[in-house]
Short mmCIF file of C-alpha atoms and ligand atoms in Angstrom, two decimals:
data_model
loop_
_atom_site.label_atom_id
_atom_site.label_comp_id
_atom_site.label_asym_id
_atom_site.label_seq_id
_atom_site.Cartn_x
_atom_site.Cartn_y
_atom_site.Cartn_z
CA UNK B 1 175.14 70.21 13.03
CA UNK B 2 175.92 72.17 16.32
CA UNK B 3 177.32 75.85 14.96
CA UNK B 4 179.56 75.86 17.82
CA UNK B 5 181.47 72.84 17.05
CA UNK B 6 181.54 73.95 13.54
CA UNK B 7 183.57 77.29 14.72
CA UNK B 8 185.98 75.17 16.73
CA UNK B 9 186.72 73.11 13.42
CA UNK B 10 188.53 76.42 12.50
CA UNK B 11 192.08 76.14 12.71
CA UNK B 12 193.79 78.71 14.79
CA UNK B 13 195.64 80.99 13.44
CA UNK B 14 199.28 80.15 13.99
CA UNK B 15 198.15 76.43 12.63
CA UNK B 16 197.13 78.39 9.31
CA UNK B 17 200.17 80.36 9.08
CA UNK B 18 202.01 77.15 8.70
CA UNK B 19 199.79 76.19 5.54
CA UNK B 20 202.70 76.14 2.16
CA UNK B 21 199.97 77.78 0.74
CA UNK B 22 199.72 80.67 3.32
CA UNK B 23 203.46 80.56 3.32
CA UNK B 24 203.75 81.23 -0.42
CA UNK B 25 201.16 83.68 0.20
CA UNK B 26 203.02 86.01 2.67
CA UNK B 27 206.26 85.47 0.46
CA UNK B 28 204.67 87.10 -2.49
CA UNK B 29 202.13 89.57 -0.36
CA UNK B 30 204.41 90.18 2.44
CA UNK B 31 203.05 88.80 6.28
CA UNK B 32 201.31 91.37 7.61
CA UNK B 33 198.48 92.02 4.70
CA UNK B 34 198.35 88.15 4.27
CA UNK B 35 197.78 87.87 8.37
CA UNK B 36 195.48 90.47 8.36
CA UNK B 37 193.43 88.95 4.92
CA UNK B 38 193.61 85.46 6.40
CA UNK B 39 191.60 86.96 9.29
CA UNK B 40 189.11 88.66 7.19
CA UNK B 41 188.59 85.55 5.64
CA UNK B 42 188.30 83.40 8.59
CA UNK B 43 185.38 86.24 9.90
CA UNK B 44 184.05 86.00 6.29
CA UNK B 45 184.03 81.78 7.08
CA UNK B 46 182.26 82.30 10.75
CA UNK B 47 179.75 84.72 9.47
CA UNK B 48 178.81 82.24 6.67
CA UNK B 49 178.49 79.12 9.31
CA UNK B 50 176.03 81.59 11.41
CA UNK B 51 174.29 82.27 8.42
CA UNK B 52 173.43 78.92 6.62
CA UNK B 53 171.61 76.07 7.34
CA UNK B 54 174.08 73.71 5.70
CA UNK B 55 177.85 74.39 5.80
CA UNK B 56 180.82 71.92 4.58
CA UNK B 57 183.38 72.63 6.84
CA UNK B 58 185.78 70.76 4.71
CA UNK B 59 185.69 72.13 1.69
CA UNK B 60 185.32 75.62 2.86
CA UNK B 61 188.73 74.92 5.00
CA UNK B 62 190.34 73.49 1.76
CA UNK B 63 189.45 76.51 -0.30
CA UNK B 64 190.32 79.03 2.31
CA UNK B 65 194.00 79.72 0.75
CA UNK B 66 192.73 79.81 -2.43
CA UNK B 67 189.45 82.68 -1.15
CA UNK B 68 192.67 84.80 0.43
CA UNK B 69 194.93 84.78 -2.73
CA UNK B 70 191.46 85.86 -4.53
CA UNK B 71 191.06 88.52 -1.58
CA UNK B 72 194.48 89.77 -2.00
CA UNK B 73 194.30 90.24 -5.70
CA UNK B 74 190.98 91.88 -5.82
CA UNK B 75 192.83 94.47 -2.93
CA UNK B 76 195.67 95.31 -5.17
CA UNK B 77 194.24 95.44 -8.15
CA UNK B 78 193.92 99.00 -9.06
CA UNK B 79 190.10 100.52 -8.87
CA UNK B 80 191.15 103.08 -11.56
CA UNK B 81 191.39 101.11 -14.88
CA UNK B 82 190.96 100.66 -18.79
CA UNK B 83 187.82 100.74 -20.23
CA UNK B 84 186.73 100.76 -23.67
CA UNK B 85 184.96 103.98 -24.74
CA UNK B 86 182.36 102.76 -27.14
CA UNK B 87 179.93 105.35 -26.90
CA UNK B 88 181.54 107.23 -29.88
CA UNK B 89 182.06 110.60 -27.37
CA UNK B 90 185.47 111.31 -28.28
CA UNK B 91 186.25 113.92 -25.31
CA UNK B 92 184.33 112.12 -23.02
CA UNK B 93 185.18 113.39 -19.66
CA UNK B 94 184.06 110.89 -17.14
CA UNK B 95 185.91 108.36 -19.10
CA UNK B 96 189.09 110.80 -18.55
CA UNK B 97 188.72 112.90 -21.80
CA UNK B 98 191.66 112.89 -24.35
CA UNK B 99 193.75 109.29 -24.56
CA UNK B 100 197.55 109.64 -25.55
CA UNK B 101 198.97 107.23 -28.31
CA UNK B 102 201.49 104.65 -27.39
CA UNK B 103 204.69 107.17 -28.40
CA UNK B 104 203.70 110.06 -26.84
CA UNK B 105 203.50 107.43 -23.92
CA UNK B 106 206.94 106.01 -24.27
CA UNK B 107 208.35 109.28 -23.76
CA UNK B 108 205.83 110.04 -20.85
CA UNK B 109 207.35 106.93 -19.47
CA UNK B 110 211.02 107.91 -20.06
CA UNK B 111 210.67 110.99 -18.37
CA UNK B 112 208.73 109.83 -15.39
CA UNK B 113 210.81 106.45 -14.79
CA UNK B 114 213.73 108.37 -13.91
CA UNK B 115 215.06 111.90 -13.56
CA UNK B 116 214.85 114.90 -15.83
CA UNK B 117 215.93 118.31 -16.85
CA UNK B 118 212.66 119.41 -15.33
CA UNK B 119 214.01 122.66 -14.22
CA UNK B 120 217.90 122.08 -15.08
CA UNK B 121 219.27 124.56 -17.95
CA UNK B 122 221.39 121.80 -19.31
CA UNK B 123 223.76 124.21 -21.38
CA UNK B 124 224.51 126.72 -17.91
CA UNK B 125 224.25 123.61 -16.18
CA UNK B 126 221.80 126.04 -13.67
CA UNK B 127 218.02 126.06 -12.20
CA UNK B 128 215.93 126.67 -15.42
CA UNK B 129 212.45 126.80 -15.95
CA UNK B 130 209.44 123.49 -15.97
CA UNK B 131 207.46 126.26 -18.77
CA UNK B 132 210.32 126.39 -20.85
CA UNK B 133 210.08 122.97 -22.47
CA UNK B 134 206.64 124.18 -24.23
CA UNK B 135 206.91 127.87 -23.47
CA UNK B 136 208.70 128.46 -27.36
CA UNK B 137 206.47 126.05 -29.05
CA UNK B 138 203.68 127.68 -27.42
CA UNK B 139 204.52 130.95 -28.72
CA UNK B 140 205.76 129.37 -31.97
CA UNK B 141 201.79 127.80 -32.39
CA UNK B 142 199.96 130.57 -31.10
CA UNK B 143 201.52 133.80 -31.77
CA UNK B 144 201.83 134.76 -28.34
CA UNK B 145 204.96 136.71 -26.70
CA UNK B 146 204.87 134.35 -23.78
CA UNK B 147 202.87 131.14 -22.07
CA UNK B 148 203.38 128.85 -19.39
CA UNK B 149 200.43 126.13 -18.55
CA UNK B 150 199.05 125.27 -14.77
CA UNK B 151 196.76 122.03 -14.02
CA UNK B 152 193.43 123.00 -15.73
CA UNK B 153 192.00 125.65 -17.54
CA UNK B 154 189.52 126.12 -14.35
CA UNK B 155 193.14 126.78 -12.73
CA UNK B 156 194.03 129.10 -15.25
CA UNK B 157 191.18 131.31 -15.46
CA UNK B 158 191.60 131.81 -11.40
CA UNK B 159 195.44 132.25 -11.93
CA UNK B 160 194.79 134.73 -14.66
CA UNK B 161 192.14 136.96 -12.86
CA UNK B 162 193.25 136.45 -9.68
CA UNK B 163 197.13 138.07 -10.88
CA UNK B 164 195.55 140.35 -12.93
CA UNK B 165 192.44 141.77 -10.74
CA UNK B 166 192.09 140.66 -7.55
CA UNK B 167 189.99 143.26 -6.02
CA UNK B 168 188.79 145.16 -9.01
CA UNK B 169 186.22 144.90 -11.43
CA UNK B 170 186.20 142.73 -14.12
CA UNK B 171 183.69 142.98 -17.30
CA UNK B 172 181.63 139.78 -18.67
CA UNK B 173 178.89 139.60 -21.01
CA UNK B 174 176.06 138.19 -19.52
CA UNK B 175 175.80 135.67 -22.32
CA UNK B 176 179.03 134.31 -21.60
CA UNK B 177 178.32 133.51 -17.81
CA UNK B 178 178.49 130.23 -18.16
CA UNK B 179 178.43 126.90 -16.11
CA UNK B 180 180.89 124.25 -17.99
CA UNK B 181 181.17 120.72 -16.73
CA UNK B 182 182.21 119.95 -13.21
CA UNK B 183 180.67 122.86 -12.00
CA UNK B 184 182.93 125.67 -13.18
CA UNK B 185 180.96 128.59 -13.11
CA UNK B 186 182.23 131.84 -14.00
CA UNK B 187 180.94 133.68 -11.86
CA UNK B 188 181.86 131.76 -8.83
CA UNK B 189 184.88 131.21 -10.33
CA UNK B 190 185.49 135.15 -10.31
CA UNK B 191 184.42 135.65 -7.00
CA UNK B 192 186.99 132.66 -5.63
CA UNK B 193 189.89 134.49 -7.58
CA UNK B 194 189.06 137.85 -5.78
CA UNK B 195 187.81 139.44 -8.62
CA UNK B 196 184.56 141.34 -8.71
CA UNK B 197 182.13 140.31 -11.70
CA UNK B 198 180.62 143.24 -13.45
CA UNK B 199 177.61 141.56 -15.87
CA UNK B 200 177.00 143.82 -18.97
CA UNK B 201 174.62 143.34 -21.82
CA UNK B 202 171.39 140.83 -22.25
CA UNK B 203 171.61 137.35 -22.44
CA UNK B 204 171.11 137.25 -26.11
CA UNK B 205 172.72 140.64 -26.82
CA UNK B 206 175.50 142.45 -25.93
CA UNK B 207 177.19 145.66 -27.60
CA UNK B 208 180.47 147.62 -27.64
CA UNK B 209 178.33 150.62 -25.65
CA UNK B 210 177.71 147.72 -22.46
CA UNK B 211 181.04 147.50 -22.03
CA UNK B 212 182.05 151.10 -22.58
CA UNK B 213 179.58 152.27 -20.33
CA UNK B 214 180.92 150.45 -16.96
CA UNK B 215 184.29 151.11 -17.25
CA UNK B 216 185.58 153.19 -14.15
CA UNK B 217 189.25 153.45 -12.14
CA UNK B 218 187.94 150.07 -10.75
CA UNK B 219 187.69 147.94 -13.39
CA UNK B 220 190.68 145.74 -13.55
CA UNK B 221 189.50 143.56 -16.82
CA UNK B 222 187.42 142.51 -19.73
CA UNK B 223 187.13 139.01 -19.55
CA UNK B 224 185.56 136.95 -22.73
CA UNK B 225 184.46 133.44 -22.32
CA UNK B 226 184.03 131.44 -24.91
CA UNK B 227 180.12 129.54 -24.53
CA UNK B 228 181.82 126.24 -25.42
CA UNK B 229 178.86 123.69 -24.49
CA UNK B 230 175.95 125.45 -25.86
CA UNK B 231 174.66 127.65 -28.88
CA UNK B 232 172.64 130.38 -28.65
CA UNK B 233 170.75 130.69 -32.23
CA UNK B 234 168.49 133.57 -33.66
CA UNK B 235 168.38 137.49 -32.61
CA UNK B 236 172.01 137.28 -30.60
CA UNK B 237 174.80 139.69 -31.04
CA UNK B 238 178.06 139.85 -29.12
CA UNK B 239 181.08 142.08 -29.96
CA UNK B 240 184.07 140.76 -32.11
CA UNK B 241 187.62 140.04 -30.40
CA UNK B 242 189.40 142.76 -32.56
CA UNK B 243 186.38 145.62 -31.25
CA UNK B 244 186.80 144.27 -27.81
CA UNK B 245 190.92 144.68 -27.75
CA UNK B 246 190.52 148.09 -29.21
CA UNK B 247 188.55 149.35 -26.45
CA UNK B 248 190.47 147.49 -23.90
CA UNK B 249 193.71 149.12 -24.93
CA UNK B 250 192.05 152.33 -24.90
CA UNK B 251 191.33 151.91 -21.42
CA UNK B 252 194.80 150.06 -20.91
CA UNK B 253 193.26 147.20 -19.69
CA UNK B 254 193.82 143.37 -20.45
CA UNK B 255 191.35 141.86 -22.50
CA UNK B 256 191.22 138.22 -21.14
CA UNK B 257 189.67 135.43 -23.61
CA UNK B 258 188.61 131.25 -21.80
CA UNK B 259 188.33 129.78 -24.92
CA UNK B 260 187.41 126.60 -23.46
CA UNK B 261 188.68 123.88 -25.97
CA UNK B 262 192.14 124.69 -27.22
CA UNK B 263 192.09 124.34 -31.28
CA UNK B 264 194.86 125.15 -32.84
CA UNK B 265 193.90 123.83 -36.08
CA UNK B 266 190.92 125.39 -37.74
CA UNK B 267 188.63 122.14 -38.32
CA UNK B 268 186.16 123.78 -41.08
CA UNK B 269 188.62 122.08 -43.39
CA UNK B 270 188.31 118.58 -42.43
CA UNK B 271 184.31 119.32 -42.74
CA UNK B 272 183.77 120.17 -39.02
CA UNK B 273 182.13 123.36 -37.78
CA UNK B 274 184.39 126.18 -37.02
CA UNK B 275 185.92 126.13 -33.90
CA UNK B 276 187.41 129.45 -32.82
CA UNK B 277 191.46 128.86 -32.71
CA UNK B 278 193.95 130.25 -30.64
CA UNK B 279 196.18 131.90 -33.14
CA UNK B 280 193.31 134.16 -34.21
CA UNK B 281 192.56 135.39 -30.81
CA UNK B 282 196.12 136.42 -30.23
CA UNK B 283 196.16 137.96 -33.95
CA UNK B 284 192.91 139.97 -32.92
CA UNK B 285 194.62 141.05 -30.02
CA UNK B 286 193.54 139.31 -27.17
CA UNK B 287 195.99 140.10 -24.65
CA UNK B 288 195.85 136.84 -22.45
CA UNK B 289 194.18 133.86 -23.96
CA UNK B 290 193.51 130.28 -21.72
CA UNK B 291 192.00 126.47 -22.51
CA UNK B 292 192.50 123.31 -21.82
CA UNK B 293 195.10 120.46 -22.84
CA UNK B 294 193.03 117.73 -22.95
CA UNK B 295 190.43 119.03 -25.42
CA UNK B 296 190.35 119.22 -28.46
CA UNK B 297 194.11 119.96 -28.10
CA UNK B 298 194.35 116.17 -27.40
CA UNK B 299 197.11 116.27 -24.80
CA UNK B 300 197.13 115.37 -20.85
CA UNK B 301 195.10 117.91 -18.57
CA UNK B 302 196.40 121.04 -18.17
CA UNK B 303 195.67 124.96 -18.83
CA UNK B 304 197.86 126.43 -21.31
CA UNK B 305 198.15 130.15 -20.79
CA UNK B 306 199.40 132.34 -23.80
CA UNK B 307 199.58 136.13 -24.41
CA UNK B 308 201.36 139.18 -23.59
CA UNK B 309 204.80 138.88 -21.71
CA UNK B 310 204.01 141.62 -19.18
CA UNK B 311 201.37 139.89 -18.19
CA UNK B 312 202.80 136.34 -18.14
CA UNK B 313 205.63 137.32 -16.26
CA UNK B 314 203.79 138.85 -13.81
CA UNK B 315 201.41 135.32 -13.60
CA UNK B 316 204.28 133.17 -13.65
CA UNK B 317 204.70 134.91 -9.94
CA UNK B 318 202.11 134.67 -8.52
CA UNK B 319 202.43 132.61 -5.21
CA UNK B 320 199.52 130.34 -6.73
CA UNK B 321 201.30 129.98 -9.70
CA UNK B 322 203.22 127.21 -7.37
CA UNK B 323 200.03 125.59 -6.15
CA UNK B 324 198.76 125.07 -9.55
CA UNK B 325 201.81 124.16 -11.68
CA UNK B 326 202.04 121.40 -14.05
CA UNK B 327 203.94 118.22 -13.05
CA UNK B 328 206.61 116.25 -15.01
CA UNK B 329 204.43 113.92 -16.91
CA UNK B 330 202.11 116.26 -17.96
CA UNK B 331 205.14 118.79 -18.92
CA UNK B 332 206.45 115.90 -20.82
CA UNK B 333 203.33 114.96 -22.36
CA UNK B 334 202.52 118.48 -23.45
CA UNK B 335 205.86 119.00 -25.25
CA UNK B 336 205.44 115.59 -27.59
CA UNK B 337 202.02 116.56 -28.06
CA UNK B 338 202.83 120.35 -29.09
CA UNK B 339 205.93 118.92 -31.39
CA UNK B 340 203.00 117.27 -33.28
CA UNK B 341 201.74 120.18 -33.94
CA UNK B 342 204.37 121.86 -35.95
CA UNK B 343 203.31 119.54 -38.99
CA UNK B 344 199.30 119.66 -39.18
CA UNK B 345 199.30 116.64 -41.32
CA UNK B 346 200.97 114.82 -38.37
CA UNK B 347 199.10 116.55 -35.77
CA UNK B 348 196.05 115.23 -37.59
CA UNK B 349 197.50 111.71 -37.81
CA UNK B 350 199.30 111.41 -34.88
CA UNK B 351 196.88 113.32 -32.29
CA UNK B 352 194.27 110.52 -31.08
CA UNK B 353 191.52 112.79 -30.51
CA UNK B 354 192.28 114.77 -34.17
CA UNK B 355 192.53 111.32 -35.57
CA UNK B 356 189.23 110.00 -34.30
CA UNK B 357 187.17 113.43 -35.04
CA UNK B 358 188.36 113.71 -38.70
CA UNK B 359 187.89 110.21 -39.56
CA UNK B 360 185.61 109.35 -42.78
CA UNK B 361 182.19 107.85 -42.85
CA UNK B 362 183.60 105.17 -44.94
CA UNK B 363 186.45 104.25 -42.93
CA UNK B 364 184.43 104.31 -39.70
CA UNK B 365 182.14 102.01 -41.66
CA UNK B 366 184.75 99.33 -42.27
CA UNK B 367 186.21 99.22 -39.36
CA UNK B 368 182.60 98.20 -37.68
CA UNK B 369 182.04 95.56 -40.36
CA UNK B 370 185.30 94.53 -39.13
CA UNK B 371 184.07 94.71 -35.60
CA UNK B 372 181.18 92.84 -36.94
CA UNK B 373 182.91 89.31 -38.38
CA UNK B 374 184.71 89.37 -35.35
CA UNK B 375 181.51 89.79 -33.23
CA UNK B 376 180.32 87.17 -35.32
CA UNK B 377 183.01 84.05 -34.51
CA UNK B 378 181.79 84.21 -30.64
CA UNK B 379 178.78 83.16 -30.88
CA UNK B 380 176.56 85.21 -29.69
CA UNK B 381 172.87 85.14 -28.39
CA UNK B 382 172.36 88.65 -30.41
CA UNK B 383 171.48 90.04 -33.73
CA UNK B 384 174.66 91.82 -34.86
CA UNK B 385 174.14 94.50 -37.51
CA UNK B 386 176.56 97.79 -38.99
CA UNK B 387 174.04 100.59 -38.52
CA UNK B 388 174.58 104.43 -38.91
CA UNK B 389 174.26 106.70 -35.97
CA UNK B 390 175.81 109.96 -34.70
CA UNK B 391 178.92 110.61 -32.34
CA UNK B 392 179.59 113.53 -30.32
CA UNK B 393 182.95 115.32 -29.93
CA UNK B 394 182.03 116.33 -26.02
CA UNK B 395 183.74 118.07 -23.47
CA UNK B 396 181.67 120.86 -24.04
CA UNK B 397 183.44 121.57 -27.75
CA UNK B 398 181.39 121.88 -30.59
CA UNK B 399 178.81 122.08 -29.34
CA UNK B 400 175.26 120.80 -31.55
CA UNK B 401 177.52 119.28 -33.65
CA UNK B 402 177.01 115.41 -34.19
CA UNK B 403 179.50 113.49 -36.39
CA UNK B 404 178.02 111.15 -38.66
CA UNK B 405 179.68 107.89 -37.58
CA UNK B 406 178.85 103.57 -37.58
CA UNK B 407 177.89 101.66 -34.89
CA UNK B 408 177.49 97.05 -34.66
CA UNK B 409 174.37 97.03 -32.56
CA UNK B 410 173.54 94.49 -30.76
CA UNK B 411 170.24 93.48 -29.98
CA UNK B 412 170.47 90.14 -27.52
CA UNK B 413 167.74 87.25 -27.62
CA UNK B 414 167.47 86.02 -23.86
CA UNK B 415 168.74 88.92 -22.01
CA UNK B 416 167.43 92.78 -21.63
CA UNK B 417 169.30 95.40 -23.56
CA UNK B 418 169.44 96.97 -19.69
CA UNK B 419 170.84 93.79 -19.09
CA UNK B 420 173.48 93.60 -21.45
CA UNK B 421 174.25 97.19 -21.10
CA UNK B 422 175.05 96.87 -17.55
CA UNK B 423 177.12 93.33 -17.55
CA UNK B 424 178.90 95.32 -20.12
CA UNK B 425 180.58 97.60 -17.45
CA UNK B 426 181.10 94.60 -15.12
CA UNK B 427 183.69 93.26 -17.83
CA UNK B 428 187.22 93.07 -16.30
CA UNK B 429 188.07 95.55 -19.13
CA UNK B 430 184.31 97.23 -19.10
CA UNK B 431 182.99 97.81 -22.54
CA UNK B 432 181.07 101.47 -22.07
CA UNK B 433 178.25 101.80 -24.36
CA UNK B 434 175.07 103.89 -25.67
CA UNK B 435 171.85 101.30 -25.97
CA UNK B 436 168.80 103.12 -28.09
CA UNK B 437 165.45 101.34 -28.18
CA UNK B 438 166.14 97.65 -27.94
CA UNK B 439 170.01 97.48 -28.86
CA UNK B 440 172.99 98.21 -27.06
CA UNK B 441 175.19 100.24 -29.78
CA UNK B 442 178.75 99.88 -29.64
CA UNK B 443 179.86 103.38 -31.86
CA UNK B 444 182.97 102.46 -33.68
CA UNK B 445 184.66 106.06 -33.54
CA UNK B 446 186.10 105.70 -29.91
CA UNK B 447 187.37 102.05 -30.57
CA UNK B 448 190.55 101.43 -31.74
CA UNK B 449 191.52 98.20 -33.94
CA UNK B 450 193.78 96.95 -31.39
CA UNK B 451 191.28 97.01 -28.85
CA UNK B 452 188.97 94.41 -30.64
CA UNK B 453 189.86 91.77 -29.15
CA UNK B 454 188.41 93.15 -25.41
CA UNK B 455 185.15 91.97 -27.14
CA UNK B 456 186.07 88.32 -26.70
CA UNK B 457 185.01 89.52 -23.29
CA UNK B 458 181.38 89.47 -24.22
CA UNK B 459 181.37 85.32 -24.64
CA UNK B 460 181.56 85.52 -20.78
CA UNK B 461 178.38 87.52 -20.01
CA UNK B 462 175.87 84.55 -19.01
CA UNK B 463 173.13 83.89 -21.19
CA UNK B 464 174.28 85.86 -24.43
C1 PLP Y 501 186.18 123.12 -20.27
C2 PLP Y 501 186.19 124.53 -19.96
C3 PLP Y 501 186.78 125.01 -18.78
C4 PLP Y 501 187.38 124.09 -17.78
O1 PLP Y 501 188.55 123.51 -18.30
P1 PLP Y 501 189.29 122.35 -17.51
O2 PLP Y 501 190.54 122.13 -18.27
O3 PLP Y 501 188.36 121.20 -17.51
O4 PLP Y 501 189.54 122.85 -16.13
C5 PLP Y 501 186.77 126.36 -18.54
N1 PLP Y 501 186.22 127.22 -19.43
C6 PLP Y 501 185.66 126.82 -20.57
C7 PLP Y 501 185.06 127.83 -21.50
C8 PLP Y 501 185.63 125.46 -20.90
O5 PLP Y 501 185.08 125.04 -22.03
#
């Protein structure tokens, strides 16, 4: 058929405008997107007719409502969505690190749905601090005199060194000058915050005489940072918080401490390795002490900042302080998540990321013979099987640890484990997994009960 009499069999616009369809369309969409999708799609149409040898105009034209509603749907429908973390990494930080639980949420939602005493001193019915919701838990948990909390604990560190000693010296072991996820380097992150890095000691060694021995009228800090992502095992030696403070205050200068992963529970007892916590870096007299919220602390992202009041205050105005504060849901999430903390039973139970590091070998292997019968009803073209394997905590906290954990593997007839793998993450809700040899692993840790049922998803993947 000519091409050219196939473009004039496209209605002009103001003819498809009239179409109930298109009507209901712009009701719902409002006219101007639908105008401006039905023209895509009409482009979309004449591009197809130059394209193919055979074309039927008529159905094409009938379907053409039905192509923009799809359009429209697939615009508004938000790019940034669930997915199920089944690779057993429980602070996984591409898939957005520590998840909330469903109450902490609620009272996320509260706060953000309308207004708030944010900053209101509701008893002086006056201006009152955003900190002040967490600042006396804070304390309360850590055993500091003071603490606040700014976006990240990359924010904090510059926040910290920039208040503190911008423009003077400020001490780190060279074993400690490390690059963390995301690129945050320390010693980039020193020079953006106007500080000058002074490196002392070896990489594998570092004594109390390194640091003594560069101290001058310039130096404005000693700055510890805690090597969360990696070990360093055999002949290494670095020098104990409480040796470090004592030599700081003999110099009266601030020892500083990034202790990466904010743990305020000490996790030896639930069988984990230890995991340095706050509370003893403030008892061994760390002066200002910073990590993350969304760590191992298990709350939204933020960097919590806790130490001396002198120092604090003096943070809390810094002109950056404004740049980098925390907004109202994550001051609202922080609080709940804190409150857990005052009961560690609760904090265990209630804390998602707690709850999936601590939990036992033998509930972790129910739940994925649970996983498995269900697995089993759909049918699939796959050997399903309850295997061990080994999860990781991640974001750079215990670090060399694995967590002995159970996987359902699934090793598909027809397709490639590749293959399955990767029409996995195509899911509507994509189903993120590990695959080892010849089976796609889906690690039980990261999946919660209630999100089971996302699996029925997998009957849809063609050919399994
Ligand atoms: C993770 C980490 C950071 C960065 O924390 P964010 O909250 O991701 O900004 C900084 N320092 C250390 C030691 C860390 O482990």
């Amino acid at each position: 058929m000519d091409k050219n009499n196939l473009y004039r069999m496209i209605p002009k616009m103001d003819i498809l405008l009239e179409l109930p369809e298109i009507k209901t369309l712009i009701e719902h969409y409002g006219r101007d997107l639908t105008v401006e999708t039905l023209q895509e799609e009409v482009q979309a149409l004449r591009r197809e007719i130059q394209e193919k040898e055979e074309f039927d105009m008529e159905e094409s034209l009938e379907t053409l409502p039905e192509r923009v509603e799809h359009r429209l749907n697939s615009l508004l429908k938000p790019n940034f969505q669930k997915v199920i973390n089944a690779t057993g990494t429980v602070l996984h930080t591409n898939l957005g690190r520590a998840p909330l639980s469903p109450k902490h949420l609620e009272h996320i939602a509260l706060i953000a749905s309308g207004y708030s005493n944010l900053e209101y001193e509701l008893k002086e019915g006056r201006r009152g601090q955003r900190y002040s919701h967490i600042e006396s838990l804070l304390c309360h948990l850590t055993g500091a005199e003071a603490a606040m909390a700014v976006n990240n604990n990359a924010a904090a560190v510059m926040l910290i060194l920039n208040t503190l000693t911008q423009g003077k010296e400020v001490i780190v072991s060279r074993g400690e000058l490390v690059e963390i996820g995301g690129k945050f380097r320390v010693p980039d992150v020193m020079k953006a915050s106007g500080a000058k890095l002074i490196e002392v000691g070896t990489t594998n060694k570092t004594h109390e005489e390194d640091y003594r021995d560069v101290i001058n009228e310039e130096t404005g800090a000693i700055l510890k940072v805690h090597t969360s992502n990696f070990e360093m095992i055999g002949f290494t030696e670095s020098v104990e918080l409480d040796e470090l403070s004592k030599l700081a205050k003999g110099y009266d200068l601030p020892l500083i401490q990034d202790i990466g992963s904010g743990v305020l529970v000490d996790l030896s007892k639930y069988g984990l390795k230890y995991e340095p916590t706050v509370q003893e870096s403030i008892r061994a007299g760390v002066d200002i002490v910073c990590f993350s919220g969304d760590k191992l602390l298990g709350g939204p992202q933020a960097g919590m900042i806790v130490g001396k009041r002198k120092y604090i205050e003096q943070i809390k105005r810094n002109q950056l302080t404004r740049a980098l504060r925390i907004d109202k849901f994550t001051a609202a999430a922080l609080e709940v998540i804190l409150k857990e903390y005052l009961s560690e039973e609760t904090a265990m139970r209630n804390i998602p990321v707690l709850h999936m590091i601590i939990q036992k070998k033998e509930e972790l292997k129910d739940k994925a013979e649970r996983l498995r019968s269900f697995l089993e009803t759909l049918h699939l073209d796959a050997e399903i099987e309850v295997e061990e394997c080994l999860s990781q905590v991640g974001g750079g906290s215990l670090p060399g640890e694995r967590l002995d954990s159970y996987a359902v593997s699934l090793k598909p007839g027809r397709i490639s484990t590749a293959k399955l793998e990767e029409e996995m993450r195509k899911l509507s809700v994509p189903i993120i997994v590990r695959t080892t040899n010849d089976k796609v692993m889906i690690d039980v840790r990261t999946v919660s009960e209630k999100e089971f049922f996302y699996f029925e998803q997998l009957k849809d993947i063609e050919d399994f």
